[in-house]
Short mmCIF file of C-alpha atoms (C1' of nucleotides) in Angstrom, two decimals:
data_model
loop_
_atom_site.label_atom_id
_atom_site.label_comp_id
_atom_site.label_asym_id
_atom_site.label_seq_id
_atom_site.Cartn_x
_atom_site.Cartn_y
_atom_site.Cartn_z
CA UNK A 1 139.45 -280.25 -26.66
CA UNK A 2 142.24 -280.69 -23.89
CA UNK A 3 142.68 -279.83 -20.59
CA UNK A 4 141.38 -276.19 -19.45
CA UNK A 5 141.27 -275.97 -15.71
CA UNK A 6 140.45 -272.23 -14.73
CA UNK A 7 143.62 -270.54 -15.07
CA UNK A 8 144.16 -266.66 -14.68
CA UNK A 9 141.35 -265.28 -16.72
CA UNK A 10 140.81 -267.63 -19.81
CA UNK A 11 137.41 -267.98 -22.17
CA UNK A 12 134.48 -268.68 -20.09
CA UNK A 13 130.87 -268.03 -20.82
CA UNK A 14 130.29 -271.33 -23.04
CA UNK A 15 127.63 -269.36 -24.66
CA UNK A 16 128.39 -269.27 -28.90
CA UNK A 17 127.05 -265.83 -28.59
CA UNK A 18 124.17 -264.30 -31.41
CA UNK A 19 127.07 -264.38 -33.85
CA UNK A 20 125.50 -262.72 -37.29
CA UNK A 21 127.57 -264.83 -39.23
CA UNK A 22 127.17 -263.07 -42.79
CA UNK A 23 129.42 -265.30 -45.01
CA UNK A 24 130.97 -263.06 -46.38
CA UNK A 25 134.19 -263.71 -47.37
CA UNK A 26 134.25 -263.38 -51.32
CA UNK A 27 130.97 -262.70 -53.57
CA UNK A 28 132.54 -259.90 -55.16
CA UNK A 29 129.80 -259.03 -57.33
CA UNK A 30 127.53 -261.26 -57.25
CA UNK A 31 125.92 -263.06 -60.44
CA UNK A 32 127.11 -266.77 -61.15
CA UNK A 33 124.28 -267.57 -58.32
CA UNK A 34 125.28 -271.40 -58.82
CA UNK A 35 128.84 -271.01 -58.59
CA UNK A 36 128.42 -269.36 -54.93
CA UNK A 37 125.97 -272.05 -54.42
CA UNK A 38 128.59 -274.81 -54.38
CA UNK A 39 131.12 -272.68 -53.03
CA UNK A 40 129.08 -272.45 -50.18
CA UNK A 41 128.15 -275.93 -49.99
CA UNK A 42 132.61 -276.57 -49.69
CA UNK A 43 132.69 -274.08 -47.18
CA UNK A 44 129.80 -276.17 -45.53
CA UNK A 45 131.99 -279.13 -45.68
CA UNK A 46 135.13 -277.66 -44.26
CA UNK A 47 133.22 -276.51 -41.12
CA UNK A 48 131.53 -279.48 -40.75
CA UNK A 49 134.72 -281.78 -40.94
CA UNK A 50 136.37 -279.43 -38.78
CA UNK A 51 133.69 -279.64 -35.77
CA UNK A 52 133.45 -283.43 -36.42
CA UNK A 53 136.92 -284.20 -35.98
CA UNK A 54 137.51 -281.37 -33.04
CA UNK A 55 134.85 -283.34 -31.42
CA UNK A 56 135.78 -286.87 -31.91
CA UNK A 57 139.45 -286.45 -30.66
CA UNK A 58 137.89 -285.48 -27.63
CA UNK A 59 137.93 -288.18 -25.45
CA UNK A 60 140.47 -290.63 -26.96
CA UNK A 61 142.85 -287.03 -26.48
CA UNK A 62 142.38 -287.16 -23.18
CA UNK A 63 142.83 -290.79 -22.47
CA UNK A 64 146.24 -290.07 -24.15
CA UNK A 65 146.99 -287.35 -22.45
CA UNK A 66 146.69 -289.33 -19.01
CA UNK A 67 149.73 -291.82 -20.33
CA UNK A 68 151.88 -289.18 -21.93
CA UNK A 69 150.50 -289.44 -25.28
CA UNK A 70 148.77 -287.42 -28.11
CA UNK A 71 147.22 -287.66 -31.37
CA UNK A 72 150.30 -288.54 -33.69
CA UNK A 73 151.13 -291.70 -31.00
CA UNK A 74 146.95 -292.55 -31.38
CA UNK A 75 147.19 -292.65 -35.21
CA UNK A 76 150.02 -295.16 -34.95
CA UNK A 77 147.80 -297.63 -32.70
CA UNK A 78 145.49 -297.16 -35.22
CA UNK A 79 146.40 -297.90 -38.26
CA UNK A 80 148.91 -300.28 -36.97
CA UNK A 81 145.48 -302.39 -35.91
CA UNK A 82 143.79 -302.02 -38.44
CA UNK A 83 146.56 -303.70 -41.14
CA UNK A 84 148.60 -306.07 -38.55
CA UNK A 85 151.89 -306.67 -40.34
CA UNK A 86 151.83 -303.12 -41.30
CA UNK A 87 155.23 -302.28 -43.03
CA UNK A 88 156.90 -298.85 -41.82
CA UNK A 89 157.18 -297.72 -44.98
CA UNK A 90 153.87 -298.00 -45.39
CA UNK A 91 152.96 -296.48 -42.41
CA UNK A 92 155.39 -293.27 -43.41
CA UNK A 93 152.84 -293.40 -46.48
CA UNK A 94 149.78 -292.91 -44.78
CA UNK A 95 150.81 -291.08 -41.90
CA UNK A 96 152.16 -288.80 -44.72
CA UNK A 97 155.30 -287.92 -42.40
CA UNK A 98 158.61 -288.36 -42.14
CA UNK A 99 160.36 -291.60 -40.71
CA UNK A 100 161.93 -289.37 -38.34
CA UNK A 101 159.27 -288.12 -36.73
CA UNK A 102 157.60 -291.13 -37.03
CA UNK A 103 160.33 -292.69 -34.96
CA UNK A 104 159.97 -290.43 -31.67
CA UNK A 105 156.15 -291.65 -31.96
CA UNK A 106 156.60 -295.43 -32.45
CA UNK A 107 160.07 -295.72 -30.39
CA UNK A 108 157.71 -295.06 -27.38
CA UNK A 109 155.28 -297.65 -28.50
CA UNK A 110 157.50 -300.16 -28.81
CA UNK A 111 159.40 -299.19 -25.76
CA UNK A 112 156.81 -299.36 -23.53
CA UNK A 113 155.24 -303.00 -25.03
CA UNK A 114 152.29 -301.88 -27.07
CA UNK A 115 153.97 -303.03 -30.31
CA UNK A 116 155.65 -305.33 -31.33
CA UNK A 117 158.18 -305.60 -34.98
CA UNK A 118 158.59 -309.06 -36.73
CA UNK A 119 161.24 -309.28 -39.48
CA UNK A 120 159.64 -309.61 -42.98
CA UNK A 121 159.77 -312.85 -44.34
CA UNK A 122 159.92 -311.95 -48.14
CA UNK A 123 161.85 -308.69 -47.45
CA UNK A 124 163.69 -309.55 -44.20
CA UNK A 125 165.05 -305.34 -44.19
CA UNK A 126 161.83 -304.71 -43.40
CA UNK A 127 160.25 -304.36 -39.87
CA UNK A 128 156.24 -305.94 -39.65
CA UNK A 129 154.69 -303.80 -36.93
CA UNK A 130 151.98 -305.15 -35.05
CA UNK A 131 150.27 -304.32 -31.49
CA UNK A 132 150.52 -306.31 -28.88
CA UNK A 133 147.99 -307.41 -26.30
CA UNK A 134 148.69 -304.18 -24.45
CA UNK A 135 148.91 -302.25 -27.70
CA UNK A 136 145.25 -304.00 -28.38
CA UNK A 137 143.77 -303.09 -25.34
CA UNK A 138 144.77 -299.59 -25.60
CA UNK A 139 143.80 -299.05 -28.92
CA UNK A 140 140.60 -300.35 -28.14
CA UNK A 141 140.12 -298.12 -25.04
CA UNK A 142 140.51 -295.41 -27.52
CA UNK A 143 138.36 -296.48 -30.07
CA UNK A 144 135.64 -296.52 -26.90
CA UNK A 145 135.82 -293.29 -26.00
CA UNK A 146 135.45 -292.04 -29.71
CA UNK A 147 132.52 -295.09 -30.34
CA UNK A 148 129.42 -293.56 -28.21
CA UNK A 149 129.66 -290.21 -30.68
CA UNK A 150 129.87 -292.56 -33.88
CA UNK A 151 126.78 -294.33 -32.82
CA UNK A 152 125.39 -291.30 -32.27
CA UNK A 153 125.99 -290.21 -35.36
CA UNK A 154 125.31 -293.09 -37.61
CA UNK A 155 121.81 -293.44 -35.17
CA UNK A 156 120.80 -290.15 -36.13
CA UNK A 157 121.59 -289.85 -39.52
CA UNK A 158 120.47 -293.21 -40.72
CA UNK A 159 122.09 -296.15 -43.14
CA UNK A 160 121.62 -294.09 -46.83
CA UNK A 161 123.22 -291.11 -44.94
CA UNK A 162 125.86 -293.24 -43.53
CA UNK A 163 126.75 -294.57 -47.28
CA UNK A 164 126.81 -291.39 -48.62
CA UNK A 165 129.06 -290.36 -46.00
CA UNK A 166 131.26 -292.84 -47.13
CA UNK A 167 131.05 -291.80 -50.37
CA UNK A 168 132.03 -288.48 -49.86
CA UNK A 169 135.05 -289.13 -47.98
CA UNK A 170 136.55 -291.20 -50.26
CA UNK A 171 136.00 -288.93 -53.01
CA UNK A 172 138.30 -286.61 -50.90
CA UNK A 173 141.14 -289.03 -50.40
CA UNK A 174 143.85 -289.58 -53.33
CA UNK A 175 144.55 -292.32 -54.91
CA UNK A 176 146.97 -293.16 -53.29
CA UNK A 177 145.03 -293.04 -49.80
CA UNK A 178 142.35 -295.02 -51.64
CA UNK A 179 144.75 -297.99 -52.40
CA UNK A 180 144.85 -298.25 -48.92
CA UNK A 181 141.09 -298.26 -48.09
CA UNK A 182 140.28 -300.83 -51.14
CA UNK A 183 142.86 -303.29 -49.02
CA UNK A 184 141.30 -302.90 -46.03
CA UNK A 185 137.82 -303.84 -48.10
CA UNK A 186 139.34 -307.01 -49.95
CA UNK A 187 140.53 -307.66 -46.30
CA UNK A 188 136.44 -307.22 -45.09
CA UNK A 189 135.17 -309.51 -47.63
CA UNK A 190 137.07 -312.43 -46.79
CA UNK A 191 137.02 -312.45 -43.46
CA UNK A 192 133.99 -310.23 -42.29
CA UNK A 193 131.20 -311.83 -43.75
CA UNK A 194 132.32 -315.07 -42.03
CA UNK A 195 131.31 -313.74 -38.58
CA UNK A 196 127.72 -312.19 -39.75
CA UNK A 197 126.49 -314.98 -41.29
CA UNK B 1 151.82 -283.96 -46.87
CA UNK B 2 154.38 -281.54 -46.42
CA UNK B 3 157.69 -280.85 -47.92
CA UNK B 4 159.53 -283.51 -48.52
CA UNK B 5 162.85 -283.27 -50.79
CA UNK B 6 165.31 -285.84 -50.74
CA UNK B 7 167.39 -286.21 -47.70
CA UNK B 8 169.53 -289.52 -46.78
CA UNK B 9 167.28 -291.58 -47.27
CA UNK B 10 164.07 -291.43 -46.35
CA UNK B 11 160.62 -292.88 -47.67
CA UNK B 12 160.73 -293.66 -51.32
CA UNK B 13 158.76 -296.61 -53.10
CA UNK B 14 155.01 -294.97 -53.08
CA UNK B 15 153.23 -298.69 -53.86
CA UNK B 16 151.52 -299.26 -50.98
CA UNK B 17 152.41 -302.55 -51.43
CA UNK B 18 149.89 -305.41 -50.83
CA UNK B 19 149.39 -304.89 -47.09
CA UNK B 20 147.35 -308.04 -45.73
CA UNK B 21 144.77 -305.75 -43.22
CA UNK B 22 143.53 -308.85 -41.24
CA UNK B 23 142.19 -305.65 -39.60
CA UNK B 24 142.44 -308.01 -36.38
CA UNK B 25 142.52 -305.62 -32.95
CA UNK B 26 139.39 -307.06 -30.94
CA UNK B 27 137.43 -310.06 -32.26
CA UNK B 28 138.69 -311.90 -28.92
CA UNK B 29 135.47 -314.59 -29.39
CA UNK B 30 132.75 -313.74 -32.42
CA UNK B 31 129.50 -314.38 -31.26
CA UNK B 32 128.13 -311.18 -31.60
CA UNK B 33 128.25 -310.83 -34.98
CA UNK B 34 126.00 -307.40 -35.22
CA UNK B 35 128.12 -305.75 -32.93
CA UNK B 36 131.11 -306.26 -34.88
CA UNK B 37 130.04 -305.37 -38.11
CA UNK B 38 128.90 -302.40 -36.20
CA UNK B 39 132.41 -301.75 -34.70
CA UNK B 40 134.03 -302.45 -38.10
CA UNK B 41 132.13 -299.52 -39.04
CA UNK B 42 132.65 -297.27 -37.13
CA UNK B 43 136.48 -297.89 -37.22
CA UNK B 44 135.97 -297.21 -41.38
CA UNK B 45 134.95 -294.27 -40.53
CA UNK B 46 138.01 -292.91 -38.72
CA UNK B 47 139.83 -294.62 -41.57
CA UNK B 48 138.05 -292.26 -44.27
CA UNK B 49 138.23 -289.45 -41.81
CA UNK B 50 141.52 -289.67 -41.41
CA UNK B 51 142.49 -289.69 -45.30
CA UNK B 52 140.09 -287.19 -45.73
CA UNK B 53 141.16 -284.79 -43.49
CA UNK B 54 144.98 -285.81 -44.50
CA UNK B 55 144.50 -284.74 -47.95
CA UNK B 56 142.24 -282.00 -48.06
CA UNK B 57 144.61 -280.02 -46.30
CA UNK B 58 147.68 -280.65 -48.12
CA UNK B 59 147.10 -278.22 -51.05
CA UNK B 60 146.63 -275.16 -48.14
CA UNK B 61 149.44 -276.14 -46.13
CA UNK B 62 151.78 -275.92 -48.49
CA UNK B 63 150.24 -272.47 -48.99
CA UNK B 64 150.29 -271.60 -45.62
CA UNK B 65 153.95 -272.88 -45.35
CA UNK B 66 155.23 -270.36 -48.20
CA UNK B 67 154.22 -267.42 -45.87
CA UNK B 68 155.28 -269.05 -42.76
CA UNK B 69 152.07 -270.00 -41.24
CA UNK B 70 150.49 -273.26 -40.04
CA UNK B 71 147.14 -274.88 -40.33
CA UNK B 72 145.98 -272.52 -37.29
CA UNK B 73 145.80 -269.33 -39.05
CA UNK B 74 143.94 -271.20 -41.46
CA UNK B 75 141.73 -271.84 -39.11
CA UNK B 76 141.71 -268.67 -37.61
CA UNK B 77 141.26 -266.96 -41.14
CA UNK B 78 138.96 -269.71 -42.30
CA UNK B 79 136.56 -269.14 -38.62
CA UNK B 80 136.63 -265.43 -38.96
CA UNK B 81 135.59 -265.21 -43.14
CA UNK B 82 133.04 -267.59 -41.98
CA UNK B 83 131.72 -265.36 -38.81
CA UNK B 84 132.62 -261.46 -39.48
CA UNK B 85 133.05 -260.02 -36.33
CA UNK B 86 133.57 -262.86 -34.42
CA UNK B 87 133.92 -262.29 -31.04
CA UNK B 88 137.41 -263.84 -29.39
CA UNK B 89 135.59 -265.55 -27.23
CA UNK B 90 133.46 -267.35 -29.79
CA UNK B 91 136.69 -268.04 -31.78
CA UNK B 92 138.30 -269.55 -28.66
CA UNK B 93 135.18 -271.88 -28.48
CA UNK B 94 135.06 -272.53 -31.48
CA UNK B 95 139.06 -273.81 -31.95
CA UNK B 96 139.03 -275.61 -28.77
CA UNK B 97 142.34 -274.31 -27.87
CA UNK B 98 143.33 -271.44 -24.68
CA UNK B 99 143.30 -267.72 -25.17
CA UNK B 100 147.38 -268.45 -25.31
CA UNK B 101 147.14 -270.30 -28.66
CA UNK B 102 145.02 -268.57 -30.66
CA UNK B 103 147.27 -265.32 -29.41
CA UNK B 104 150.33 -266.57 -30.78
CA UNK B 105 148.50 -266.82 -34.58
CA UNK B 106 145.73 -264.13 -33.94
CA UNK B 107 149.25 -261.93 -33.32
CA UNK B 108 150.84 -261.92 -36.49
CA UNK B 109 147.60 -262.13 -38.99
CA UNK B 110 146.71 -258.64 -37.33
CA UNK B 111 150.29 -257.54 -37.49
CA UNK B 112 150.89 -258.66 -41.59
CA UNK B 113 147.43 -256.82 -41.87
CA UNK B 114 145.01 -260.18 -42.79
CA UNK B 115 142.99 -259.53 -40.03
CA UNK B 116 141.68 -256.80 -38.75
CA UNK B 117 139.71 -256.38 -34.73
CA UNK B 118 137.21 -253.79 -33.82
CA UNK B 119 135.47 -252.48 -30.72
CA UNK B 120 132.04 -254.33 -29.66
CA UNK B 121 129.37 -252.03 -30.23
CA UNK B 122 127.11 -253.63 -27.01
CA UNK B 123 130.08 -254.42 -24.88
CA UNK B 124 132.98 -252.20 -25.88
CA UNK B 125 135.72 -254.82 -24.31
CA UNK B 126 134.79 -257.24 -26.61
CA UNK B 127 137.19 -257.14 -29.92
CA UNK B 128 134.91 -258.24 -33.08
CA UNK B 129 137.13 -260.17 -36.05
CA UNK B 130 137.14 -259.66 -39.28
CA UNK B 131 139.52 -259.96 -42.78
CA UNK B 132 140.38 -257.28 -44.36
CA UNK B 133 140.98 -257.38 -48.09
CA UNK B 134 143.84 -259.29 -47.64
CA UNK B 135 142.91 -261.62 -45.61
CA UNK B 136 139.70 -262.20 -47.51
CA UNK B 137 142.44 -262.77 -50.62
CA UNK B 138 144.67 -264.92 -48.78
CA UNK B 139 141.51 -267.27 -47.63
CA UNK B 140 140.00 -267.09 -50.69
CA UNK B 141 143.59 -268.78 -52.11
CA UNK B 142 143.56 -271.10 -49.49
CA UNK B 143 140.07 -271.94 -50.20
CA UNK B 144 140.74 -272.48 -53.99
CA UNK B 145 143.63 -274.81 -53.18
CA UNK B 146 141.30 -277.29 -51.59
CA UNK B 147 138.11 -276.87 -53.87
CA UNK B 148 139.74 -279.10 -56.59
CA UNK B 149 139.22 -281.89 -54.06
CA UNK B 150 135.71 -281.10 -52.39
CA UNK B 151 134.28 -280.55 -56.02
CA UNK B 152 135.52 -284.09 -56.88
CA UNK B 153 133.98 -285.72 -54.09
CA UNK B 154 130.57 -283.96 -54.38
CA UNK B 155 131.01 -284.63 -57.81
CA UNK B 156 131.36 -288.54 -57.84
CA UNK B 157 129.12 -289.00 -54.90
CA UNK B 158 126.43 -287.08 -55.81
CA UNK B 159 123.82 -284.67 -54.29
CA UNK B 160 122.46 -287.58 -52.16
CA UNK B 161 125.15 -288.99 -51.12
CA UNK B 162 126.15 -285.40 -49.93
CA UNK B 163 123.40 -284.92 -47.65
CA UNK B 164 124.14 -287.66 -45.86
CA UNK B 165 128.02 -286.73 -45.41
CA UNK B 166 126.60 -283.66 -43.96
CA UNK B 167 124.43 -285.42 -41.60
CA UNK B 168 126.67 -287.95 -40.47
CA UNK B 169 129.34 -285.26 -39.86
CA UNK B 170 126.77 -283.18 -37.76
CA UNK B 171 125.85 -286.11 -35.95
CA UNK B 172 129.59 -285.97 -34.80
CA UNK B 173 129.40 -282.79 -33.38
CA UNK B 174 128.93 -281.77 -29.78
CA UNK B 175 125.67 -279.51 -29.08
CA UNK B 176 128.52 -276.51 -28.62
CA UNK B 177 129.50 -276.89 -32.15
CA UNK B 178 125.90 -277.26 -33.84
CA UNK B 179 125.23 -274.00 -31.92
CA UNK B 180 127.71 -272.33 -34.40
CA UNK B 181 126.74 -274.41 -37.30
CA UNK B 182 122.94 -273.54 -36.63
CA UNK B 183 124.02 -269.96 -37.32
CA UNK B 184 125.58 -270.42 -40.28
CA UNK B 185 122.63 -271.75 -41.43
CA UNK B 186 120.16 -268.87 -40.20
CA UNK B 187 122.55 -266.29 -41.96
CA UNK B 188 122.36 -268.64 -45.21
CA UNK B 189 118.35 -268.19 -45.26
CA UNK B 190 118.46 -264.70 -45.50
CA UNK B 191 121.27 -263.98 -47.59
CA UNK B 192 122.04 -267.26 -49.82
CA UNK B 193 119.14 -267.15 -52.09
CA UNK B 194 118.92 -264.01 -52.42
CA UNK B 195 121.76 -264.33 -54.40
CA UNK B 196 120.53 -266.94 -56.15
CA UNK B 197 117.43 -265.89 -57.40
"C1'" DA C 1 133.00 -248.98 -4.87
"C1'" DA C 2 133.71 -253.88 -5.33
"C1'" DT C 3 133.78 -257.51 -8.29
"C1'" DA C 4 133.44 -260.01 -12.60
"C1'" DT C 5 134.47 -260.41 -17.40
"C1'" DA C 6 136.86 -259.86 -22.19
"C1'" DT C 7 141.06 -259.44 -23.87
"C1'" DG C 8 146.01 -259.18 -24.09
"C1'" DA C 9 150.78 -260.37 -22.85
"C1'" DC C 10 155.07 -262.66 -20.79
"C1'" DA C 11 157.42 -266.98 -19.59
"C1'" DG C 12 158.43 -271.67 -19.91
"C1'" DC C 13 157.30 -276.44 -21.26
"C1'" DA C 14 155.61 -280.42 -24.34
"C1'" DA C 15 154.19 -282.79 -28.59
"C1'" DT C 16 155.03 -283.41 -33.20
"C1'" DG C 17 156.22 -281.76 -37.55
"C1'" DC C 18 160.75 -280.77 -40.56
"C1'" DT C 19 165.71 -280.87 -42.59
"C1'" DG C 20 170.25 -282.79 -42.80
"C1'" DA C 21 173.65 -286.31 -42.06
"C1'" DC C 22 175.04 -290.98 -41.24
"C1'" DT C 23 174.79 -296.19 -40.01
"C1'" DT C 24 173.41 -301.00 -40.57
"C1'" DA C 25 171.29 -304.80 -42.78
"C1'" DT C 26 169.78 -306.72 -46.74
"C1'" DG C 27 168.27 -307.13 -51.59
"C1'" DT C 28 169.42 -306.72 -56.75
"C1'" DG C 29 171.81 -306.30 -61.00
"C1'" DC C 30 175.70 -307.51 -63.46
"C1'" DG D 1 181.20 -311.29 -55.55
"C1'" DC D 2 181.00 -306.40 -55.97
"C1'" DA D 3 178.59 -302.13 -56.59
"C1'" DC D 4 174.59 -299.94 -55.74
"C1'" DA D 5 169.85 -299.38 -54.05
"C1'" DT D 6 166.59 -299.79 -50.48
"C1'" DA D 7 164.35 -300.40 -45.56
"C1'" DA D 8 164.98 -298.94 -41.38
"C1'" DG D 9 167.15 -296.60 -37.42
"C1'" DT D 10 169.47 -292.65 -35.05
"C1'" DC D 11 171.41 -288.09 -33.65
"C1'" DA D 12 170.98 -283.08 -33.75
"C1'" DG D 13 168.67 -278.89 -34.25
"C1'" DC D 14 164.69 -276.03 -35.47
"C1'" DA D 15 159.58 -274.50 -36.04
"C1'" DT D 16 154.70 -274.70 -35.06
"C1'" DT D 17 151.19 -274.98 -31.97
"C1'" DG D 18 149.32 -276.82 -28.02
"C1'" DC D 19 149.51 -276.13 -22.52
"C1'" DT D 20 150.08 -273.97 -17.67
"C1'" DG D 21 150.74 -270.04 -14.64
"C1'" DT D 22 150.72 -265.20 -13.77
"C1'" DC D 23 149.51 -260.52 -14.30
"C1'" DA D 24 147.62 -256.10 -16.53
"C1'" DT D 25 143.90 -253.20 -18.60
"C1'" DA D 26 139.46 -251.80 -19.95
"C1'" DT D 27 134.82 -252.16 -19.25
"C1'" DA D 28 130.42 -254.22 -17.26
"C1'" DT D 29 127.65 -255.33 -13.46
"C1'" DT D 30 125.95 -255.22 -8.89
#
DNA sequence: AATATATGACAGCAATGCTGACTTATGTGC
DNA sequence: GCACATAAGTCAGCATTGCTGTCATATATT
């Protein structure tokens, strides 16, 4: 995950260890064999998500880390990318924080030239973030580091997995998170195509 | 998210409004049109991820924040109902974070009685995890608070679609952490279906 | 007996959440 | 035009959960 030098007498042997691992956890008395079924198949999910993700932030983590960084400024460069003219209020949204705390993240950002705020032309209160070159190029370095284990992934697994995948995840998201993903969609189909083809 | 009353005057309209999402950050000259559709993928994925993740924990934080805990002891509780008599060490390399951490939530789940440690049977210095009835209780609760949401998502995608969220999400995940996802397995196959038939 | 390992504990620092309170600019309704 | 609402910013203080460094104790290993 981070940075774990030796230090004093910390974890070591990186071997997982026979763990028995009985699941057990619940299954009071047993009988409703299919409910335990899916419940186990949840559980599956939450582990897997959680090893996914602890793995992913890996790299970009440490890339942040170097410039005096971390996750929250990372999700910022992010999603400030992917919708350019990104209002803060919508950011707050998805972020699902508070301005805030928001504010010690972006402040930085902005700050240090790696985005930018236009005034809104319909709604001049409101503040249009997008990144600049720098804020590009930084983002993208980050998106790197994470890209060779997505590749990975999507190599391994294969296209039908990678849809279902897809699938999944947005059954977990809200609506409201949703409303966000169809936009970035409508935004695919106008202007993505045009490159393939 | 989290808690978020009223207070001066923070985020309020929840439209998302119709955010534009040129989803512009690279594209310097198209050409390579495989290779972004490729990249545009991958980045959709740490969009779903990220919603995901963002609201499947929601529903157990505010749990967790009721009894004055964070998402680590969930993790901790989740990690050790998954693994009884998890060794520290495994739990260390399994969270990714120094002995230092996981002591400052290992602490009071032992202390309020959720989690209970015993004596390694092969190597006596080792301290094996496990929840006692409370903590199985209190992660069961936790648990509950998120199926809602994993049920929906299995539900709508379908058994398929499923499979291949699993294998993508493995496909994410460092050799370290299949290690401990391989044994959850080999515990399933001689204890799941037992249950079920 | 010497050394290594598993765990625990103390101290201090950093990142990133939160609440509360208040300001400034701008839009809206009447 | 005035009253009120909304978008955004800012200051202050607190909590959670990471990190580093240092040291102690029990138990294995050689």
């Amino acid at each position: 995950m981070q940075h774990n030098p030796s230090q004093g007498s910390n974890a070591s042997k990186p071997e997982p260890g026979t763990q028995p691992g009985h699941t057990q956890a619940g299954h009071p008395q047993a009988g409703a064999g299919l409910l335990f079924l899916r419940e186990e198949e949840f559980r599956i999910a939450q582990d897997k998500l959680f090893f996914a993700f602890r793995d992913l932030n890996a790299a970009p983590d440490a890339i942040l880390h170097e410039l005096g960084y971390g996750r929250a400024h990372h999700r910022a460069l992010h999603w400030i990318g992917r919708m350019p003219e990104l209002k803060v209020g919508d950011l707050l949204l998805i972020l699902g924080i508070t301005k805030q705390s928001l504010a010690r993240v972006l402040g930085p950002l902005i700050r240090e030239g790696y985005v930018e705020q236009g005034k809104g032309k319909v709604d001049r209160r409101q503040r249009l973030l997008v990144l600049t070159d720098k804020g590009v190029a930084l983002e993208r370095r980050l998106f790197e580091a994470a890209r060779e284990r997505l590749a990975a992934a999507y190599r391994e697994a294969g296209g039908p997995a990678v849809e279902g995948f897809r699938k999944v995840l947005r059954g977990m998201t809200t609506e409201q998170g949703r409303k966000y993903l169809d936009a970035l969609e409508a935004a695919r189909s106008q202007k993505g195509p045009r490159i393939l083809t």
